[in-house]
Amino acid sequence: RILRSVSVFAYVARTATGARVSGRVTARSRDAAVADLQSRQLAPVAVRPVADRASRGGRIPARRLAGAYRQISDLLRAGVPLLRALRLLARGKADRRLAAVMGRLADAVSEGQPLAEAMAAEPGVFPDVHVAMVRAGERGGFLEPVFARLGVFVEHQADMRGRVIGQMIYPCVLLTVALGVIVFFLVVLVPQFEQNLARAELPGPTRLVLGTSGFVTGHWPWLLGGAILAGAGLGWARTLPAVRRGWAHAQLRIPRVG
C-alpha cells in the first residue's frame, strides 16, 4: 500500500544562485515533493506528476478527443471556469489516458501556464493545428467557440477516415491475396516445370516468367532487404518537414477525399 501511494514528480527549480535545474523526485503528494525540493535549497518553478505507462500508452481515439472538446465547450458556455472544466474531465472513468491528460493540463493551467502551451507539451495527443486554434482562442478571448468547432472538426475527420478505411479494406485484401498468389506461383510452381521446359523452344512470355522466377528465387534476400530499406527510408522521409508539407499538399489535391 505504501508503494502504491508514492508517485513520481517531474520538477523545474532554481538554485540559490539562480541556475535552472530539472529532474524527478518521488513523494506521496505534490506538496511533499515541493517540501523535499525546498529542503534541498531549491526553489520550485513547476512540479507535475509523471503519468504511468497505462495513462500515457497509445493514442487517444479521435472520437473521445472530439467528445472532450465538446464537453469543454459546453462547460465554458455554462459559465464554468476553464480550470474547473479540466478538473471535471480529469475525473472521467471512460478513458484513463484522456483523464490523465486532462489532469496534467489542469495542473499546468493552475500553475499559470497557458492552455495551448500545456497542450503542446503532450506529444502525440494534440495535433499542432489544435494547439494553434486554442492559442488563438486564448489570445482573442473566444475559447468556447474554438473548442466547439474543434469538436465538430475532429468528429468529421474521424467519420471521413472511417469511411475511407472501410472502402479500402476490400481492395487491400484483394491486392494482398493477388500478391501472395503471384509469389507462390513464381517461387513454388514455376521452378517445378523449369527443368521439363529447359530444352523446349519457348515463346517470349514463357521465358519472361521463367526468368522472373529465377531472379526472385535467386535474389530473394536482396529483394527482402531492399523492401525493408525502402520502407525505412519512406518512414524517415515522412519525418522531414519538406516531405510532410509536400505530402499534405498532395493529399489536399485528391478529388473529394482531399
PDB file of C-alpha atoms in Angstrom:
ATOM      1  CA  ARG A   1       0.000   0.000   0.000  1.00  0.00           C
ATOM      2  CA  ILE A   2       2.799   2.399   0.787  1.00  0.00           C
ATOM      3  CA  LEU A   3       4.453   1.783  -2.568  1.00  0.00           C
ATOM      4  CA  ARG A   4       1.245   2.432  -4.448  1.00  0.00           C
ATOM      5  CA  SER A   5       0.733   5.769  -2.686  1.00  0.00           C
ATOM      6  CA  VAL A   6       4.114   7.055  -3.824  1.00  0.00           C
ATOM      7  CA  SER A   7       4.221   8.987  -7.093  1.00  0.00           C
ATOM      8  CA  VAL A   8       6.953  10.368  -9.311  1.00  0.00           C
ATOM      9  CA  PHE A   9       7.001  14.125  -9.963  1.00  0.00           C
ATOM     10  CA  ALA A  10       8.957  15.983 -12.626  1.00  0.00           C
ATOM     11  CA  TYR A  11      10.213  19.348 -11.444  1.00  0.00           C
ATOM     12  CA  VAL A  12      11.859  22.513 -12.677  1.00  0.00           C
ATOM     13  CA  ALA A  13      13.526  24.588  -9.975  1.00  0.00           C
ATOM     14  CA  ARG A  14      16.072  27.337  -9.317  1.00  0.00           C
ATOM     15  CA  THR A  15      19.148  27.028  -7.156  1.00  0.00           C
ATOM     16  CA  ALA A  16      20.328  29.672  -4.685  1.00  0.00           C
ATOM     17  CA  THR A  17      22.458  31.185  -7.450  1.00  0.00           C
ATOM     18  CA  GLY A  18      19.512  31.321  -9.883  1.00  0.00           C
ATOM     19  CA  ALA A  19      20.580  28.363 -12.028  1.00  0.00           C
ATOM     20  CA  ARG A  20      17.784  26.377 -13.605  1.00  0.00           C
ATOM     21  CA  VAL A  21      17.708  22.650 -12.762  1.00  0.00           C
ATOM     22  CA  SER A  22      15.243  19.895 -13.583  1.00  0.00           C
ATOM     23  CA  GLY A  23      14.720  16.299 -12.632  1.00  0.00           C
ATOM     24  CA  ARG A  24      12.383  13.899 -10.892  1.00  0.00           C
ATOM     25  CA  VAL A  25      11.518  13.314  -7.275  1.00  0.00           C
ATOM     26  CA  THR A  26       9.487  10.587  -5.558  1.00  0.00           C
ATOM     27  CA  ALA A  27       6.904  11.677  -3.000  1.00  0.00           C
ATOM     28  CA  ARG A  28       3.439  10.825  -1.686  1.00  0.00           C
ATOM     29  CA  SER A  29       1.934  14.097  -2.902  1.00  0.00           C
ATOM     30  CA  ARG A  30       2.800  17.254  -4.780  1.00  0.00           C
ATOM     31  CA  ASP A  31       3.127  19.208  -1.504  1.00  0.00           C
ATOM     32  CA  ALA A  32       5.557  16.598  -0.214  1.00  0.00           C
ATOM     33  CA  ALA A  33       7.573  16.893  -3.428  1.00  0.00           C
ATOM     34  CA  VAL A  34       7.710  20.693  -3.055  1.00  0.00           C
ATOM     35  CA  ALA A  35       8.819  20.344   0.589  1.00  0.00           C
ATOM     36  CA  ASP A  36      11.521  17.886  -0.466  1.00  0.00           C
ATOM     37  CA  LEU A  37      12.865  20.321  -3.067  1.00  0.00           C
ATOM     38  CA  GLN A  38      12.831  23.197  -0.603  1.00  0.00           C
ATOM     39  CA  SER A  39      14.788  21.100   1.874  1.00  0.00           C
ATOM     40  CA  ARG A  40      17.489  20.823  -0.811  1.00  0.00           C
ATOM     41  CA  GLN A  41      17.661  24.632  -1.089  1.00  0.00           C
ATOM     42  CA  LEU A  42      15.798  24.578  -4.402  1.00  0.00           C
ATOM     43  CA  ALA A  43      13.013  26.989  -5.350  1.00  0.00           C
ATOM     44  CA  PRO A  44      10.361  25.002  -7.299  1.00  0.00           C
ATOM     45  CA  VAL A  45       9.148  26.587 -10.516  1.00  0.00           C
ATOM     46  CA  ALA A  46       6.993  23.703 -11.780  1.00  0.00           C
ATOM     47  CA  VAL A  47       6.178  20.366 -10.175  1.00  0.00           C
ATOM     48  CA  ARG A  48       3.988  17.945 -12.120  1.00  0.00           C
ATOM     49  CA  PRO A  49       3.169  14.260 -11.658  1.00  0.00           C
ATOM     50  CA  VAL A  50       4.648  11.876 -14.190  1.00  0.00           C
ATOM     51  CA  ALA A  51       1.882   9.662 -15.538  1.00  0.00           C
ATOM     52  CA  ASP A  52       2.409   5.925 -15.582  1.00  0.00           C
ATOM     53  CA  ARG A  53       2.520   3.832 -18.747  1.00  0.00           C
ATOM     54  CA  ALA A  54      -1.148   2.978 -18.562  1.00  0.00           C
ATOM     55  CA  SER A  55      -2.126   6.632 -18.742  1.00  0.00           C
ATOM     56  CA  ARG A  56       0.409   7.534 -21.441  1.00  0.00           C
ATOM     57  CA  GLY A  57       0.339   4.449 -23.608  1.00  0.00           C
ATOM     58  CA  GLY A  58      -1.275   4.705 -27.010  1.00  0.00           C
ATOM     59  CA  ARG A  59      -3.076   7.439 -28.872  1.00  0.00           C
ATOM     60  CA  ILE A  60      -6.386   8.824 -27.678  1.00  0.00           C
ATOM     61  CA  PRO A  61      -9.203   7.895 -30.120  1.00  0.00           C
ATOM     62  CA  ALA A  62     -10.363  10.818 -32.224  1.00  0.00           C
ATOM     63  CA  ARG A  63     -13.992  10.452 -31.151  1.00  0.00           C
ATOM     64  CA  ARG A  64     -13.017  10.554 -27.475  1.00  0.00           C
ATOM     65  CA  LEU A  65     -10.970  13.678 -28.118  1.00  0.00           C
ATOM     66  CA  ALA A  66     -13.867  15.270 -30.003  1.00  0.00           C
ATOM     67  CA  GLY A  67     -16.170  14.467 -27.098  1.00  0.00           C
ATOM     68  CA  ALA A  68     -13.745  16.094 -24.670  1.00  0.00           C
ATOM     69  CA  TYR A  69     -13.611  19.238 -26.819  1.00  0.00           C
ATOM     70  CA  ARG A  70     -17.405  19.429 -26.905  1.00  0.00           C
ATOM     71  CA  GLN A  71     -17.625  18.931 -23.134  1.00  0.00           C
ATOM     72  CA  ILE A  72     -15.154  21.744 -22.511  1.00  0.00           C
ATOM     73  CA  SER A  73     -17.131  23.997 -24.857  1.00  0.00           C
ATOM     74  CA  ASP A  74     -20.409  23.177 -23.088  1.00  0.00           C
ATOM     75  CA  LEU A  75     -18.895  23.815 -19.654  1.00  0.00           C
ATOM     76  CA  LEU A  76     -17.398  27.129 -20.730  1.00  0.00           C
ATOM     77  CA  ARG A  77     -20.706  28.159 -22.279  1.00  0.00           C
ATOM     78  CA  ALA A  78     -22.414  27.337 -18.965  1.00  0.00           C
ATOM     79  CA  GLY A  79     -20.058  29.685 -17.128  1.00  0.00           C
ATOM     80  CA  VAL A  80     -17.727  27.068 -15.630  1.00  0.00           C
ATOM     81  CA  PRO A  81     -14.112  28.319 -15.383  1.00  0.00           C
ATOM     82  CA  LEU A  82     -11.556  26.603 -17.594  1.00  0.00           C
ATOM     83  CA  LEU A  83      -9.591  25.100 -14.708  1.00  0.00           C
ATOM     84  CA  ARG A  84     -12.766  23.679 -13.177  1.00  0.00           C
ATOM     85  CA  ALA A  85     -13.795  22.231 -16.547  1.00  0.00           C
ATOM     86  CA  LEU A  86     -10.438  20.480 -16.942  1.00  0.00           C
ATOM     87  CA  ARG A  87     -10.680  19.096 -13.403  1.00  0.00           C
ATOM     88  CA  LEU A  88     -14.122  17.684 -14.154  1.00  0.00           C
ATOM     89  CA  LEU A  89     -12.878  15.932 -17.272  1.00  0.00           C
ATOM     90  CA  ALA A  90      -9.883  14.603 -15.319  1.00  0.00           C
ATOM     91  CA  ARG A  91     -12.315  12.684 -13.121  1.00  0.00           C
ATOM     92  CA  GLY A  92     -13.738  10.744 -16.048  1.00  0.00           C
ATOM     93  CA  LYS A  93     -13.640   6.954 -15.910  1.00  0.00           C
ATOM     94  CA  ALA A  94     -14.381   6.107 -19.552  1.00  0.00           C
ATOM     95  CA  ASP A  95     -10.794   6.659 -20.768  1.00  0.00           C
ATOM     96  CA  ARG A  96      -7.928   6.667 -18.275  1.00  0.00           C
ATOM     97  CA  ARG A  97      -5.488   8.132 -20.770  1.00  0.00           C
ATOM     98  CA  LEU A  98      -7.756  11.049 -21.584  1.00  0.00           C
ATOM     99  CA  ALA A  99      -8.470  11.656 -17.895  1.00  0.00           C
ATOM    100  CA  ALA A 100      -4.735  11.656 -17.143  1.00  0.00           C
ATOM    101  CA  VAL A 101      -4.071  14.126 -19.962  1.00  0.00           C
ATOM    102  CA  MET A 102      -6.797  16.458 -18.703  1.00  0.00           C
ATOM    103  CA  GLY A 103      -5.366  16.213 -15.218  1.00  0.00           C
ATOM    104  CA  ARG A 104      -1.939  17.256 -16.446  1.00  0.00           C
ATOM    105  CA  LEU A 105      -3.475  20.140 -18.389  1.00  0.00           C
ATOM    106  CA  ALA A 106      -5.311  21.259 -15.259  1.00  0.00           C
ATOM    107  CA  ASP A 107      -2.103  21.139 -13.215  1.00  0.00           C
ATOM    108  CA  ALA A 108      -0.280  23.220 -15.823  1.00  0.00           C
ATOM    109  CA  VAL A 109      -3.080  25.800 -16.015  1.00  0.00           C
ATOM    110  CA  SER A 110      -3.228  26.034 -12.228  1.00  0.00           C
ATOM    111  CA  GLU A 111       0.483  26.907 -12.255  1.00  0.00           C
ATOM    112  CA  GLY A 112      -0.169  29.828 -14.616  1.00  0.00           C
ATOM    113  CA  GLN A 113       0.801  28.160 -17.893  1.00  0.00           C
ATOM    114  CA  PRO A 114      -1.356  28.926 -20.957  1.00  0.00           C
ATOM    115  CA  LEU A 115      -3.558  26.049 -22.042  1.00  0.00           C
ATOM    116  CA  ALA A 116      -2.064  25.984 -25.547  1.00  0.00           C
ATOM    117  CA  GLU A 117       1.454  25.534 -24.167  1.00  0.00           C
ATOM    118  CA  ALA A 118       0.255  22.758 -21.873  1.00  0.00           C
ATOM    119  CA  MET A 119      -1.376  21.016 -24.844  1.00  0.00           C
ATOM    120  CA  ALA A 120       1.806  21.396 -26.900  1.00  0.00           C
ATOM    121  CA  ALA A 121       3.713  19.626 -24.107  1.00  0.00           C
ATOM    122  CA  GLU A 122       1.615  16.474 -24.679  1.00  0.00           C
ATOM    123  CA  PRO A 123       3.330  14.767 -27.635  1.00  0.00           C
ATOM    124  CA  GLY A 124       1.125  12.590 -29.787  1.00  0.00           C
ATOM    125  CA  VAL A 125      -2.136  13.755 -28.176  1.00  0.00           C
ATOM    126  CA  PHE A 126      -2.979  17.180 -29.588  1.00  0.00           C
ATOM    127  CA  PRO A 127      -2.085  17.964 -33.223  1.00  0.00           C
ATOM    128  CA  ASP A 128      -0.347  21.246 -33.985  1.00  0.00           C
ATOM    129  CA  VAL A 129      -3.441  22.699 -35.655  1.00  0.00           C
ATOM    130  CA  HIS A 130      -5.482  22.104 -32.488  1.00  0.00           C
ATOM    131  CA  VAL A 131      -2.829  23.816 -30.374  1.00  0.00           C
ATOM    132  CA  ALA A 132      -2.732  26.772 -32.777  1.00  0.00           C
ATOM    133  CA  MET A 133      -6.518  27.199 -32.671  1.00  0.00           C
ATOM    134  CA  VAL A 134      -6.585  27.067 -28.874  1.00  0.00           C
ATOM    135  CA  ARG A 135      -3.735  29.584 -28.707  1.00  0.00           C
ATOM    136  CA  ALA A 136      -5.706  31.958 -30.954  1.00  0.00           C
ATOM    137  CA  GLY A 137      -8.817  31.447 -28.837  1.00  0.00           C
ATOM    138  CA  GLU A 138      -6.921  32.228 -25.642  1.00  0.00           C
ATOM    139  CA  ARG A 139      -5.428  35.399 -27.041  1.00  0.00           C
ATOM    140  CA  GLY A 140      -8.686  36.551 -28.628  1.00  0.00           C
ATOM    141  CA  GLY A 141     -10.978  35.614 -25.774  1.00  0.00           C
ATOM    142  CA  PHE A 142     -13.182  33.195 -27.781  1.00  0.00           C
ATOM    143  CA  LEU A 143     -12.040  29.859 -26.374  1.00  0.00           C
ATOM    144  CA  GLU A 144     -15.536  28.369 -26.105  1.00  0.00           C
ATOM    145  CA  PRO A 145     -16.376  28.543 -29.864  1.00  0.00           C
ATOM    146  CA  VAL A 146     -12.884  27.254 -30.661  1.00  0.00           C
ATOM    147  CA  PHE A 147     -13.494  24.063 -28.676  1.00  0.00           C
ATOM    148  CA  ALA A 148     -16.964  23.742 -30.216  1.00  0.00           C
ATOM    149  CA  ARG A 149     -15.517  23.933 -33.733  1.00  0.00           C
ATOM    150  CA  LEU A 150     -12.686  21.570 -32.813  1.00  0.00           C
ATOM    151  CA  GLY A 151     -15.219  19.014 -31.615  1.00  0.00           C
ATOM    152  CA  VAL A 152     -17.124  19.187 -34.902  1.00  0.00           C
ATOM    153  CA  PHE A 153     -13.900  19.153 -36.941  1.00  0.00           C
ATOM    154  CA  VAL A 154     -12.385  16.130 -35.193  1.00  0.00           C
ATOM    155  CA  GLU A 155     -15.695  14.229 -35.366  1.00  0.00           C
ATOM    156  CA  HIS A 156     -15.991  14.927 -39.095  1.00  0.00           C
ATOM    157  CA  GLN A 157     -12.366  13.889 -39.580  1.00  0.00           C
ATOM    158  CA  ALA A 158     -12.969  10.598 -37.747  1.00  0.00           C
ATOM    159  CA  ASP A 159     -16.070   9.883 -39.873  1.00  0.00           C
ATOM    160  CA  MET A 160     -14.188  10.568 -43.095  1.00  0.00           C
ATOM    161  CA  ARG A 161     -11.251   8.400 -42.009  1.00  0.00           C
ATOM    162  CA  GLY A 162     -13.608   5.573 -41.098  1.00  0.00           C
ATOM    163  CA  ARG A 163     -15.350   5.699 -44.477  1.00  0.00           C
ATOM    164  CA  VAL A 164     -12.061   5.753 -46.378  1.00  0.00           C
ATOM    165  CA  ILE A 165     -10.633   2.851 -44.377  1.00  0.00           C
ATOM    166  CA  GLY A 166     -13.845   0.872 -44.816  1.00  0.00           C
ATOM    167  CA  GLN A 167     -13.752   1.372 -48.592  1.00  0.00           C
ATOM    168  CA  MET A 168     -10.055   0.423 -48.762  1.00  0.00           C
ATOM    169  CA  ILE A 169     -10.305  -2.848 -46.845  1.00  0.00           C
ATOM    170  CA  TYR A 170     -11.680  -4.911 -49.737  1.00  0.00           C
ATOM    171  CA  PRO A 171      -9.167  -3.666 -52.371  1.00  0.00           C
ATOM    172  CA  CYS A 172      -6.291  -4.180 -49.925  1.00  0.00           C
ATOM    173  CA  VAL A 173      -7.419  -7.755 -49.227  1.00  0.00           C
ATOM    174  CA  LEU A 174      -7.642  -8.475 -52.952  1.00  0.00           C
ATOM    175  CA  LEU A 175      -4.208  -6.935 -53.554  1.00  0.00           C
ATOM    176  CA  THR A 176      -2.652  -8.956 -50.726  1.00  0.00           C
ATOM    177  CA  VAL A 177      -4.160 -12.211 -51.981  1.00  0.00           C
ATOM    178  CA  ALA A 178      -3.069 -11.453 -55.549  1.00  0.00           C
ATOM    179  CA  LEU A 179       0.499 -10.728 -54.493  1.00  0.00           C
ATOM    180  CA  GLY A 180       0.559 -13.894 -52.399  1.00  0.00           C
ATOM    181  CA  VAL A 181      -0.628 -15.977 -55.351  1.00  0.00           C
ATOM    182  CA  ILE A 182       1.953 -14.409 -57.664  1.00  0.00           C
ATOM    183  CA  VAL A 183       4.803 -15.027 -55.214  1.00  0.00           C
ATOM    184  CA  PHE A 184       3.669 -18.624 -54.641  1.00  0.00           C
ATOM    185  CA  PHE A 185       3.463 -19.158 -58.405  1.00  0.00           C
ATOM    186  CA  LEU A 186       6.944 -17.764 -59.068  1.00  0.00           C
ATOM    187  CA  VAL A 187       8.703 -19.379 -56.102  1.00  0.00           C
ATOM    188  CA  VAL A 188       6.981 -22.795 -55.844  1.00  0.00           C
ATOM    189  CA  LEU A 189       5.183 -23.772 -59.049  1.00  0.00           C
ATOM    190  CA  VAL A 190       7.356 -22.339 -61.834  1.00  0.00           C
ATOM    191  CA  PRO A 191      10.640 -23.960 -60.671  1.00  0.00           C
ATOM    192  CA  GLN A 192       8.944 -27.382 -60.788  1.00  0.00           C
ATOM    193  CA  PHE A 193       8.287 -27.028 -64.510  1.00  0.00           C
ATOM    194  CA  GLU A 194      11.512 -25.237 -65.408  1.00  0.00           C
ATOM    195  CA  GLN A 195      13.595 -28.403 -65.875  1.00  0.00           C
ATOM    196  CA  ASN A 196      10.972 -30.009 -68.121  1.00  0.00           C
ATOM    197  CA  LEU A 197      10.785 -26.902 -70.309  1.00  0.00           C
ATOM    198  CA  ALA A 198      14.510 -26.187 -70.433  1.00  0.00           C
ATOM    199  CA  ARG A 199      15.093 -27.990 -73.773  1.00  0.00           C
ATOM    200  CA  ALA A 200      11.920 -26.804 -75.476  1.00  0.00           C
ATOM    201  CA  GLU A 201      11.585 -23.779 -77.705  1.00  0.00           C
ATOM    202  CA  LEU A 202       9.583 -21.403 -75.540  1.00  0.00           C
ATOM    203  CA  PRO A 203       7.726 -18.241 -76.528  1.00  0.00           C
ATOM    204  CA  GLY A 204       8.748 -14.882 -75.149  1.00  0.00           C
ATOM    205  CA  PRO A 205       6.125 -14.595 -72.372  1.00  0.00           C
ATOM    206  CA  THR A 206       7.063 -18.026 -71.012  1.00  0.00           C
ATOM    207  CA  ARG A 207      10.771 -17.164 -70.984  1.00  0.00           C
ATOM    208  CA  LEU A 208       9.925 -13.915 -69.185  1.00  0.00           C
ATOM    209  CA  VAL A 209       8.022 -15.826 -66.486  1.00  0.00           C
ATOM    210  CA  LEU A 210      10.869 -18.326 -66.061  1.00  0.00           C
ATOM    211  CA  GLY A 211      13.429 -15.525 -65.875  1.00  0.00           C
ATOM    212  CA  THR A 212      11.391 -13.627 -63.301  1.00  0.00           C
ATOM    213  CA  SER A 213      11.034 -16.783 -61.202  1.00  0.00           C
ATOM    214  CA  GLY A 214      14.774 -17.434 -61.346  1.00  0.00           C
ATOM    215  CA  PHE A 215      15.543 -13.859 -60.384  1.00  0.00           C
ATOM    216  CA  VAL A 216      13.150 -13.931 -57.406  1.00  0.00           C
ATOM    217  CA  THR A 217      14.313 -17.302 -56.091  1.00  0.00           C
ATOM    218  CA  GLY A 218      17.988 -16.454 -56.605  1.00  0.00           C
ATOM    219  CA  HIS A 219      17.965 -12.950 -55.141  1.00  0.00           C
ATOM    220  CA  TRP A 220      15.151 -13.042 -52.555  1.00  0.00           C
ATOM    221  CA  PRO A 221      17.447 -11.939 -49.655  1.00  0.00           C
ATOM    222  CA  TRP A 222      18.428  -8.823 -51.582  1.00  0.00           C
ATOM    223  CA  LEU A 223      14.827  -8.152 -52.591  1.00  0.00           C
ATOM    224  CA  LEU A 224      13.641  -8.559 -48.996  1.00  0.00           C
ATOM    225  CA  GLY A 225      16.431  -6.298 -47.713  1.00  0.00           C
ATOM    226  CA  GLY A 226      15.635  -3.706 -50.365  1.00  0.00           C
ATOM    227  CA  ALA A 227      11.949  -3.724 -49.412  1.00  0.00           C
ATOM    228  CA  ILE A 228      12.847  -3.234 -45.747  1.00  0.00           C
ATOM    229  CA  LEU A 229      15.251  -0.410 -46.564  1.00  0.00           C
ATOM    230  CA  ALA A 230      12.676   1.222 -48.830  1.00  0.00           C
ATOM    231  CA  GLY A 231      10.065   1.077 -46.072  1.00  0.00           C
ATOM    232  CA  ALA A 232      12.513   2.503 -43.531  1.00  0.00           C
ATOM    233  CA  GLY A 233      13.526   5.225 -45.997  1.00  0.00           C
ATOM    234  CA  LEU A 234       9.918   6.221 -46.575  1.00  0.00           C
ATOM    235  CA  GLY A 235       9.316   6.313 -42.824  1.00  0.00           C
ATOM    236  CA  TRP A 236      12.367   8.531 -42.322  1.00  0.00           C
ATOM    237  CA  ALA A 237      11.394  10.788 -45.226  1.00  0.00           C
ATOM    238  CA  ARG A 238       7.978  11.406 -43.681  1.00  0.00           C
ATOM    239  CA  THR A 239       9.695  12.955 -40.655  1.00  0.00           C
ATOM    240  CA  LEU A 240      11.227  15.699 -42.828  1.00  0.00           C
ATOM    241  CA  PRO A 241       9.186  18.931 -42.809  1.00  0.00           C
ATOM    242  CA  ALA A 242       9.553  19.469 -46.558  1.00  0.00           C
ATOM    243  CA  VAL A 243       8.364  15.945 -47.378  1.00  0.00           C
ATOM    244  CA  ARG A 244       5.457  16.189 -44.944  1.00  0.00           C
ATOM    245  CA  ARG A 245       4.432  19.535 -46.446  1.00  0.00           C
ATOM    246  CA  GLY A 246       4.568  18.139 -49.968  1.00  0.00           C
ATOM    247  CA  TRP A 247       2.594  15.059 -48.935  1.00  0.00           C
ATOM    248  CA  ALA A 248      -0.021  17.284 -47.255  1.00  0.00           C
ATOM    249  CA  HIS A 249      -0.395  19.346 -50.444  1.00  0.00           C
ATOM    250  CA  ALA A 250      -0.757  16.149 -52.476  1.00  0.00           C
ATOM    251  CA  GLN A 251      -3.468  14.873 -50.119  1.00  0.00           C
ATOM    252  CA  LEU A 252      -5.390  18.127 -50.407  1.00  0.00           C
ATOM    253  CA  ARG A 253      -5.444  17.798 -54.205  1.00  0.00           C
ATOM    254  CA  ILE A 254      -7.152  14.387 -54.126  1.00  0.00           C
ATOM    255  CA  PRO A 255     -10.687  14.800 -55.532  1.00  0.00           C
ATOM    256  CA  ARG A 256     -13.426  14.684 -52.884  1.00  0.00           C
ATOM    257  CA  VAL A 257     -11.220  13.000 -50.265  1.00  0.00           C
ATOM    258  CA  GLY A 258      -8.825  15.952 -50.085  1.00  0.00           C
TER     259      GLY A 258
END
